[in-house]
mmCIF file of N, CA and C in Angstrom:
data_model
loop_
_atom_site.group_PDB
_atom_site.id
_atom_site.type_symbol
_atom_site.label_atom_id
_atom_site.label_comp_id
_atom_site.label_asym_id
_atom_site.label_seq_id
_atom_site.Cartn_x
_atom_site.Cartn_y
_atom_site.Cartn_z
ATOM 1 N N UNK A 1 -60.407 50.246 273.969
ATOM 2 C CA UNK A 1 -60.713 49.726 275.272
ATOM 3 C C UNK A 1 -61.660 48.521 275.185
ATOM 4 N N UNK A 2 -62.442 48.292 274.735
ATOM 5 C CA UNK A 2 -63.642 47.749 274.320
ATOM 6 C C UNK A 2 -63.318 46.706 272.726
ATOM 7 N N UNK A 3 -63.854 45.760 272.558
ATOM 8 C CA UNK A 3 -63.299 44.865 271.592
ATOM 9 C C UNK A 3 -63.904 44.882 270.314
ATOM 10 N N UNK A 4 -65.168 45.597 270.403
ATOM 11 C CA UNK A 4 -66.139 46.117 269.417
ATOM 12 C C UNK A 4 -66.426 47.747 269.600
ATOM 13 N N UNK A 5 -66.849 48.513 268.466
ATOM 14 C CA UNK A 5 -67.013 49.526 268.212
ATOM 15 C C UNK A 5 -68.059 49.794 268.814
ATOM 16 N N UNK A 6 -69.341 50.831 269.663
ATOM 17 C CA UNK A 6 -69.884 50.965 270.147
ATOM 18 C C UNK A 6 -71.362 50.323 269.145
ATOM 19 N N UNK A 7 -71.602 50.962 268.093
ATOM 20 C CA UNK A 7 -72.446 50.716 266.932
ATOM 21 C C UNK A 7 -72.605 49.263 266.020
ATOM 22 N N UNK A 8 -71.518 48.602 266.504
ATOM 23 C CA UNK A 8 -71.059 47.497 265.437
ATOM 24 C C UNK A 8 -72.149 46.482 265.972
ATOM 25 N N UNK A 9 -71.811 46.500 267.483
ATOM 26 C CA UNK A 9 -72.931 45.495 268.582
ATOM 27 C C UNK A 9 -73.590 46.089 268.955
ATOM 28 N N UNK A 10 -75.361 45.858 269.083
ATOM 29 C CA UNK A 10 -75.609 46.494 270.414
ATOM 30 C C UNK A 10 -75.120 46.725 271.644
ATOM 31 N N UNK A 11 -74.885 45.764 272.576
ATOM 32 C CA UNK A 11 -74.098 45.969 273.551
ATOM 33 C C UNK A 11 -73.015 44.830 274.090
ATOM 34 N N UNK A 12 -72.284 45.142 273.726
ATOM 35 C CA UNK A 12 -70.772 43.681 273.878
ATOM 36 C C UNK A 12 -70.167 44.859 274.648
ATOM 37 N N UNK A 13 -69.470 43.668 276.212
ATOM 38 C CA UNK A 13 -69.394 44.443 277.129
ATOM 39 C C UNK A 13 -68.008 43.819 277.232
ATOM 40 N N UNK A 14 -67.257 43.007 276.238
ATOM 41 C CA UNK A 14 -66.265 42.562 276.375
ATOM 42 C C UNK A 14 -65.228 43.752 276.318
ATOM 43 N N UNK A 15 -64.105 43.713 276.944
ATOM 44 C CA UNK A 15 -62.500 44.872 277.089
ATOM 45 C C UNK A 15 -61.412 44.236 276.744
ATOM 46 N N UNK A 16 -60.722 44.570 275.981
ATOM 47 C CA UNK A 16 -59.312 44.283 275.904
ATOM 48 C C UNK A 16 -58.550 44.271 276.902
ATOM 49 N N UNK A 17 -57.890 43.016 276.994
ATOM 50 C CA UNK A 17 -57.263 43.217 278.120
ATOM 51 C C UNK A 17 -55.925 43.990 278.582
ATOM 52 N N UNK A 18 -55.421 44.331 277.219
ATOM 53 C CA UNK A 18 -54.301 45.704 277.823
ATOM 54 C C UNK A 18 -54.588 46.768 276.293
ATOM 55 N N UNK A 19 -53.833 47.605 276.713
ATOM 56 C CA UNK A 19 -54.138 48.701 274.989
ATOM 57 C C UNK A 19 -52.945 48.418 274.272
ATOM 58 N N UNK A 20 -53.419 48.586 273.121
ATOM 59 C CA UNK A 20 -52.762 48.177 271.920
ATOM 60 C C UNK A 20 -51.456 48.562 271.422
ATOM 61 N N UNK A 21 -51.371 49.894 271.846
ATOM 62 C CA UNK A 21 -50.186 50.905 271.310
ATOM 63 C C UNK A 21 -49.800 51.257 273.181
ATOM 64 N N UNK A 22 -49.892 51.123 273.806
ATOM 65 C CA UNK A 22 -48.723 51.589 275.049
ATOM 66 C C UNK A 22 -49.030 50.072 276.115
ATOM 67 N N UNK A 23 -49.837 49.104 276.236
ATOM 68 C CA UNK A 23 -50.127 47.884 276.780
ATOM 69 C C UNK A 23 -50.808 48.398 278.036
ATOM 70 N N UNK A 24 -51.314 49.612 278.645
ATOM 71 C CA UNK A 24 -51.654 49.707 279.486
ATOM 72 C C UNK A 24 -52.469 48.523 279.834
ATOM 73 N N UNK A 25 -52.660 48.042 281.188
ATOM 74 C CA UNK A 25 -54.152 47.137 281.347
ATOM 75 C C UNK A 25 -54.870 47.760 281.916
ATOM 76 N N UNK A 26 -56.329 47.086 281.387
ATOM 77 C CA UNK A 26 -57.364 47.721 281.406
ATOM 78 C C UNK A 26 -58.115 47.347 282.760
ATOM 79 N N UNK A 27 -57.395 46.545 283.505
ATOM 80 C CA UNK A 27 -57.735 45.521 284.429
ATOM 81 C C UNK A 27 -57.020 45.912 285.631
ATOM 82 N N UNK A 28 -56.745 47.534 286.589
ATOM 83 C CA UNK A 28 -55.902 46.903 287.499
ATOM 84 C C UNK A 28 -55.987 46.384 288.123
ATOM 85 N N UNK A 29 -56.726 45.929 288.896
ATOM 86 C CA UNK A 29 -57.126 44.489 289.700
ATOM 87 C C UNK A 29 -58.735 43.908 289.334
ATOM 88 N N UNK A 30 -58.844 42.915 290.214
ATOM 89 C CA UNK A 30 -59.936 42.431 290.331
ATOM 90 C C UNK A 30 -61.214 43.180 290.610
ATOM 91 N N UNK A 31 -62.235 43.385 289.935
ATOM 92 C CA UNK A 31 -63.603 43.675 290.928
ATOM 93 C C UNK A 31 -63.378 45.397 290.636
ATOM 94 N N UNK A 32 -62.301 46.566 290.071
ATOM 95 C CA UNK A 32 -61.948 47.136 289.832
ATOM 96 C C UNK A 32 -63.133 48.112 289.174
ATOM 97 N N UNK A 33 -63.727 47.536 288.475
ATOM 98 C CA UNK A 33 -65.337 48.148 287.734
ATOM 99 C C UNK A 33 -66.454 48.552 288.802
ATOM 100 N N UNK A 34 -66.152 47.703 289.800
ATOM 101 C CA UNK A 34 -67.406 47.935 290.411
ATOM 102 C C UNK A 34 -67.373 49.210 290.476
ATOM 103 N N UNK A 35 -66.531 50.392 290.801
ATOM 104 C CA UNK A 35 -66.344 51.556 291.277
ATOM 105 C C UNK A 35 -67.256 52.122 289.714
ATOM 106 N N UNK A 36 -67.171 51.995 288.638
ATOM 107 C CA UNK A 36 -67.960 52.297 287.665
ATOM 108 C C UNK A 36 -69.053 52.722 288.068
ATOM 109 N N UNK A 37 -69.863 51.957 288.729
ATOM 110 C CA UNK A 37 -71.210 52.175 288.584
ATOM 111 C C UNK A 37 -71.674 53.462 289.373
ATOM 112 N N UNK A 38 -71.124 54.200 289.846
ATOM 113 C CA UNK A 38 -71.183 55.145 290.603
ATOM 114 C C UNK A 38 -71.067 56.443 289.805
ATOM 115 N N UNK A 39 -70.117 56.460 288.926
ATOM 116 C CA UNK A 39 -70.028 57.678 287.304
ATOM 117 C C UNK A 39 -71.427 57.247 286.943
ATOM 118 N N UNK A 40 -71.524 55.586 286.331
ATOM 119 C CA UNK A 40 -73.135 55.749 285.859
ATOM 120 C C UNK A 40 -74.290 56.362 286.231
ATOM 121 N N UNK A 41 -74.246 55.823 287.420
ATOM 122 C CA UNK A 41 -75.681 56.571 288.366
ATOM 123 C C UNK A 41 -75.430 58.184 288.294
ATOM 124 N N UNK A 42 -74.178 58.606 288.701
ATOM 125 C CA UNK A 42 -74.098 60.206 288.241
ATOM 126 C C UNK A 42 -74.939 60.913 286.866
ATOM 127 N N UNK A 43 -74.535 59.590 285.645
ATOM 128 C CA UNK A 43 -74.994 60.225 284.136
ATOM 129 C C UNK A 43 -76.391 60.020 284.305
ATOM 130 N N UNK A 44 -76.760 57.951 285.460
ATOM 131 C CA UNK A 44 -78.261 58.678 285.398
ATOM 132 C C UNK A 44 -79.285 59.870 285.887
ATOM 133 N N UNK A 45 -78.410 59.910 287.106
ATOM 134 C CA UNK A 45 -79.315 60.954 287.904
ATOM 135 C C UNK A 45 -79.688 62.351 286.812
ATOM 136 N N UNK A 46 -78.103 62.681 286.460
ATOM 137 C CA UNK A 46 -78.011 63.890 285.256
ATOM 138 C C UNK A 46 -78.774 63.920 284.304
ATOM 139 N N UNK A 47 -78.867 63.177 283.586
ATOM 140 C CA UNK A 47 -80.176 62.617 282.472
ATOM 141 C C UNK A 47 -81.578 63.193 283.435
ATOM 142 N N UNK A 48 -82.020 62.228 284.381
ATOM 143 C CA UNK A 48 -83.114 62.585 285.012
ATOM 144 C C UNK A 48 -83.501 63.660 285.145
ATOM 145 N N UNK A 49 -82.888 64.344 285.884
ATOM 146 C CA UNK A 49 -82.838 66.120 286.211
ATOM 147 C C UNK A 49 -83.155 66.679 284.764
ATOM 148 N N UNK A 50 -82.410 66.533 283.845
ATOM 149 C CA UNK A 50 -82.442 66.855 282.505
ATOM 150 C C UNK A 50 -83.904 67.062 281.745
ATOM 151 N N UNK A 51 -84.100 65.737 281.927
ATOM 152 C CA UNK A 51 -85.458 65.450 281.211
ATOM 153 C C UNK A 51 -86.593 65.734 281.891
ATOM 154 N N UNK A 52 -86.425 65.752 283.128
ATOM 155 C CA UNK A 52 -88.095 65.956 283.675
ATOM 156 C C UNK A 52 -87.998 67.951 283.722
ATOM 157 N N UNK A 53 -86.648 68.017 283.705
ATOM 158 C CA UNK A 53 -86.818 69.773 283.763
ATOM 159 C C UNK A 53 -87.612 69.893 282.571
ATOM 160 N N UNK A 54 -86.773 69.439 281.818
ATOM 161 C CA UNK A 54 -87.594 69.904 279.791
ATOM 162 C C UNK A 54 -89.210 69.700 280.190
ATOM 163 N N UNK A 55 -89.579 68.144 280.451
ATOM 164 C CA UNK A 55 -91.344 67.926 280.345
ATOM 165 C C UNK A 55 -91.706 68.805 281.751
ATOM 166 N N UNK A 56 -91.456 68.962 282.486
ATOM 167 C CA UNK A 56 -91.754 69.696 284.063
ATOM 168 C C UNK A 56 -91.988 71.608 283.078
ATOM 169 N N UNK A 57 -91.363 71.725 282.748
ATOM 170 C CA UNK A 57 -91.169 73.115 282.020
ATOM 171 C C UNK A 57 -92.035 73.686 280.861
ATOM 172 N N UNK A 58 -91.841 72.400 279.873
ATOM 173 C CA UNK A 58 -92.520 72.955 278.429
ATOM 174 C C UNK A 58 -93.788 72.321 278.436
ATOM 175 N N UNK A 59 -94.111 70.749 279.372
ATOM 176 C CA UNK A 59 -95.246 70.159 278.816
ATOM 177 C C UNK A 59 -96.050 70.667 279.909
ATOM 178 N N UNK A 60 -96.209 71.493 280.491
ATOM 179 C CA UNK A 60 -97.157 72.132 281.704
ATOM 180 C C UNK A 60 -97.616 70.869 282.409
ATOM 181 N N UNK A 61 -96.464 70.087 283.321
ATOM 182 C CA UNK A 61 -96.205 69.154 284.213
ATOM 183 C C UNK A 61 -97.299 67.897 284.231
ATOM 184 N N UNK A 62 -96.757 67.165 283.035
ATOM 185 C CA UNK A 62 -97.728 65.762 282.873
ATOM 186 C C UNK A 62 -97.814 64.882 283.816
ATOM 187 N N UNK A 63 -98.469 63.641 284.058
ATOM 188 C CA UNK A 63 -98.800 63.023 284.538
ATOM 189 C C UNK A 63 -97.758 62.065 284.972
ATOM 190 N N UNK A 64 -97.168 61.301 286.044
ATOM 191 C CA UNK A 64 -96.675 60.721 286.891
ATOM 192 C C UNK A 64 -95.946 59.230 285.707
ATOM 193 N N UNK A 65 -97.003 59.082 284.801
ATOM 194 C CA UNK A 65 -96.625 58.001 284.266
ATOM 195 C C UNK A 65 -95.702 58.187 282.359
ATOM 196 N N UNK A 66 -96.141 59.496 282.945
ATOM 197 C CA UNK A 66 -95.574 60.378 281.328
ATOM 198 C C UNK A 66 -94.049 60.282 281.693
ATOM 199 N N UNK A 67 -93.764 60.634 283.137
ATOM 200 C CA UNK A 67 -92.313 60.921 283.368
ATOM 201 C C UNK A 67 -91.562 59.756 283.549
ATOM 202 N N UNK A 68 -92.419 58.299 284.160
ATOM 203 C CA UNK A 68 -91.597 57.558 284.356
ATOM 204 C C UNK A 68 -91.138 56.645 283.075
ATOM 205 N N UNK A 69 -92.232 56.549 281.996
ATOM 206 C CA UNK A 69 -91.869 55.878 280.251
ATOM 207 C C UNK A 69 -90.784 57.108 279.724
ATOM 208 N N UNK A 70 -91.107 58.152 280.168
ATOM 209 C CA UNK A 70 -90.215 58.664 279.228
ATOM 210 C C UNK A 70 -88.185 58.893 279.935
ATOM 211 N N UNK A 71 -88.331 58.995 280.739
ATOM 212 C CA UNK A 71 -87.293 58.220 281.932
ATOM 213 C C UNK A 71 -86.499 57.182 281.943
ATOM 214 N N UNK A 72 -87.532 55.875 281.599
ATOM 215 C CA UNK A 72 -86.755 55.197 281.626
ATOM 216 C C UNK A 72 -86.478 54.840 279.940
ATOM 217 N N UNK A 73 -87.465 55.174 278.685
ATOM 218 C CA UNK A 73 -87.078 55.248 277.395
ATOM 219 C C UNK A 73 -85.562 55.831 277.051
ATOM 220 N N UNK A 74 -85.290 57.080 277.500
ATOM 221 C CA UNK A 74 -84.307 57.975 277.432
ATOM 222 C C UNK A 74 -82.716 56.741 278.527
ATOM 223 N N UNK A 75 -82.636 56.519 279.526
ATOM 224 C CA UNK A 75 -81.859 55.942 279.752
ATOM 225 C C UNK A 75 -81.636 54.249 279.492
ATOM 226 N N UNK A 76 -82.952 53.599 279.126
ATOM 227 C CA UNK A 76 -82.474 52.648 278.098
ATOM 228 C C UNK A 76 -82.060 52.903 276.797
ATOM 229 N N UNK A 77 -82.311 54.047 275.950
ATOM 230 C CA UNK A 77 -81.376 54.632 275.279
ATOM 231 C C UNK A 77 -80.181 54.661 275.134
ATOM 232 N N UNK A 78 -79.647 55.655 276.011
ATOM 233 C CA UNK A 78 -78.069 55.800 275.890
ATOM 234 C C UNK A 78 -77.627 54.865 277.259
ATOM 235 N N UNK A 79 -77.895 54.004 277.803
ATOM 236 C CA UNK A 79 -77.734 52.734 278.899
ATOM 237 C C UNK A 79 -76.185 52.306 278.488
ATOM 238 N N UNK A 80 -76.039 51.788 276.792
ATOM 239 C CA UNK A 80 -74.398 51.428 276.945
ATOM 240 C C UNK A 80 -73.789 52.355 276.283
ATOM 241 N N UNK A 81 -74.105 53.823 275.882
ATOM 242 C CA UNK A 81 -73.133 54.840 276.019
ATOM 243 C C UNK A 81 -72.386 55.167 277.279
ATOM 244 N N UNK A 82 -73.356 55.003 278.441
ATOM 245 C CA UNK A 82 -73.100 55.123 279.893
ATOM 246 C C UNK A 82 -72.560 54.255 280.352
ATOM 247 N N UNK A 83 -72.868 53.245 279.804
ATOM 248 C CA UNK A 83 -71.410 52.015 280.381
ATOM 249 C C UNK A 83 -70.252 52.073 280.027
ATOM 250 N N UNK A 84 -69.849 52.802 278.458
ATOM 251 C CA UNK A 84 -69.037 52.549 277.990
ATOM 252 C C UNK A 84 -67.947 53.778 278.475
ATOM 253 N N UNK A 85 -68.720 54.803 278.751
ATOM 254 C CA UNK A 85 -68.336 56.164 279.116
ATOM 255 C C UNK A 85 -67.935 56.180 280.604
ATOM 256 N N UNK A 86 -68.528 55.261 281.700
ATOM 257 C CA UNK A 86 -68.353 55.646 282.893
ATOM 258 C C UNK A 86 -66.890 54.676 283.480
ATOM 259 N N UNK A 87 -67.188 53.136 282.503
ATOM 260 C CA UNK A 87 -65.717 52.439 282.275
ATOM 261 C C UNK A 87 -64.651 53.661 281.726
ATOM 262 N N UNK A 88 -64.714 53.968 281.463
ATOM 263 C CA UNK A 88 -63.478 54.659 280.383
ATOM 264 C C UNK A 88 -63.027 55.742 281.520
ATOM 265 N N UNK A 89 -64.431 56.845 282.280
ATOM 266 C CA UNK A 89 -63.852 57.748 283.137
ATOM 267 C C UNK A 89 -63.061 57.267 284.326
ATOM 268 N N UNK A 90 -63.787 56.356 284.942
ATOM 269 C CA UNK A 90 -63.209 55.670 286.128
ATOM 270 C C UNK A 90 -61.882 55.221 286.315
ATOM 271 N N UNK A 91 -61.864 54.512 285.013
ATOM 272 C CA UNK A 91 -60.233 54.141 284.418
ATOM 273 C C UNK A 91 -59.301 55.119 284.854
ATOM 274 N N UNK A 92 -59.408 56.272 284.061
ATOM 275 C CA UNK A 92 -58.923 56.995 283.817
ATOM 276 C C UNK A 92 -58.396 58.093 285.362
ATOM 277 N N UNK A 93 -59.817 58.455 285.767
ATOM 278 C CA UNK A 93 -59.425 58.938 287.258
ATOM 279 C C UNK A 93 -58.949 58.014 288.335
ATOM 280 N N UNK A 94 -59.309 56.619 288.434
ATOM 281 C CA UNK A 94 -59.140 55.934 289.421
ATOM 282 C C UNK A 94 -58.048 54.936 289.073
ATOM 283 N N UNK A 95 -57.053 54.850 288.443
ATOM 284 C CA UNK A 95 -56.311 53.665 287.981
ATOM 285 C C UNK A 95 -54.888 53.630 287.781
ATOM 286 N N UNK A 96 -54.678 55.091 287.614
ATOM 287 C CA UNK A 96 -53.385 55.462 287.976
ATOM 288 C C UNK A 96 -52.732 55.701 286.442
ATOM 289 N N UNK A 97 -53.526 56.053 285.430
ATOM 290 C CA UNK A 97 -53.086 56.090 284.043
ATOM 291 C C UNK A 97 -52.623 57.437 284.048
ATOM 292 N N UNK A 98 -51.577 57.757 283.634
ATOM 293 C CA UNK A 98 -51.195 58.864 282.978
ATOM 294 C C UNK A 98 -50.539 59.172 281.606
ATOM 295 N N UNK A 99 -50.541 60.481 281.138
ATOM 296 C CA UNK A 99 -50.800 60.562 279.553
ATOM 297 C C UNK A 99 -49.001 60.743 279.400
ATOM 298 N N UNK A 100 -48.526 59.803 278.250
ATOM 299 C CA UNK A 100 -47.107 59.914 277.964
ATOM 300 C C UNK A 100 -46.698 60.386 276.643
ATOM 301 N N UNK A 101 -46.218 61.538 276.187
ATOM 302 C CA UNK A 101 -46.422 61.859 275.001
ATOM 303 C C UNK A 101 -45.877 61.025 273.758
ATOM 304 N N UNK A 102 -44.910 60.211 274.402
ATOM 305 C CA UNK A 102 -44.596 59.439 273.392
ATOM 306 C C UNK A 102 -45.817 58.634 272.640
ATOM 307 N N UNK A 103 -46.865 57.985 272.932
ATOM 308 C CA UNK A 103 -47.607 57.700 271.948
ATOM 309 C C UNK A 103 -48.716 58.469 271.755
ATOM 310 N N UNK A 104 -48.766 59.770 271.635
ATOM 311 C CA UNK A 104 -49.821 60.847 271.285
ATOM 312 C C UNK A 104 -49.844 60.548 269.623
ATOM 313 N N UNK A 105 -49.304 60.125 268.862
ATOM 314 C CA UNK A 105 -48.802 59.854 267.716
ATOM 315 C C UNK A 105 -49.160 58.780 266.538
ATOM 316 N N UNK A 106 -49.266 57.959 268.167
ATOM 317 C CA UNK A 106 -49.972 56.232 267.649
ATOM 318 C C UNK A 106 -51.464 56.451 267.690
#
């Protein structure tokens, strides 16, 4: 989907423009991504909840500024796992792709 390996770049946000082995495009229309950002905010919110449960729980509820470095450390972290992941879901639910067994193979 993506023109670089996740690891290869830090973050290259470039897409192929159709897939390789069935040509799907990755593009069905214009402006089409924007709907992305909405899975993201899901993984961020999820993350959030996540992490302040752990420090809210184990660190006997630190200080205001403990939660927000470590908050936003953790989702600049995985930031283009979540891009790369919420492109890919959206695609997938919103785009009209369906799985053809003929290239399960390729």
């Amino acid at each position: 989907m993506f023109k670089t390996k996740l690891f290869e770049q830090w973050y290259d946000r470039e897409m192929l423009p159709t897939c390789a082995v069935c040509q799907q495009s990755f593009e069905p229309e214009p402006g089409f991504y924007y709907g992305a950002m909405f899975v993201s905010y899901a993984f961020s919110v999820a993350i959030t909840f996540v992490v302040g449960f752990v420090l809210f729980n184990f660190f006997n509820d630190p200080e205001l500024w403990v939660y927000m470095i470590t908050l936003l450390g953790v989702v600049g972290l995985v930031w283009p796992l979540m891009y790369r992941y919420s492109r890919a879901i959206f695609l997938h639910i919103f785009g009209g792709i369906r799985f053809d067994s003929k290239y399960a193979k390729e």
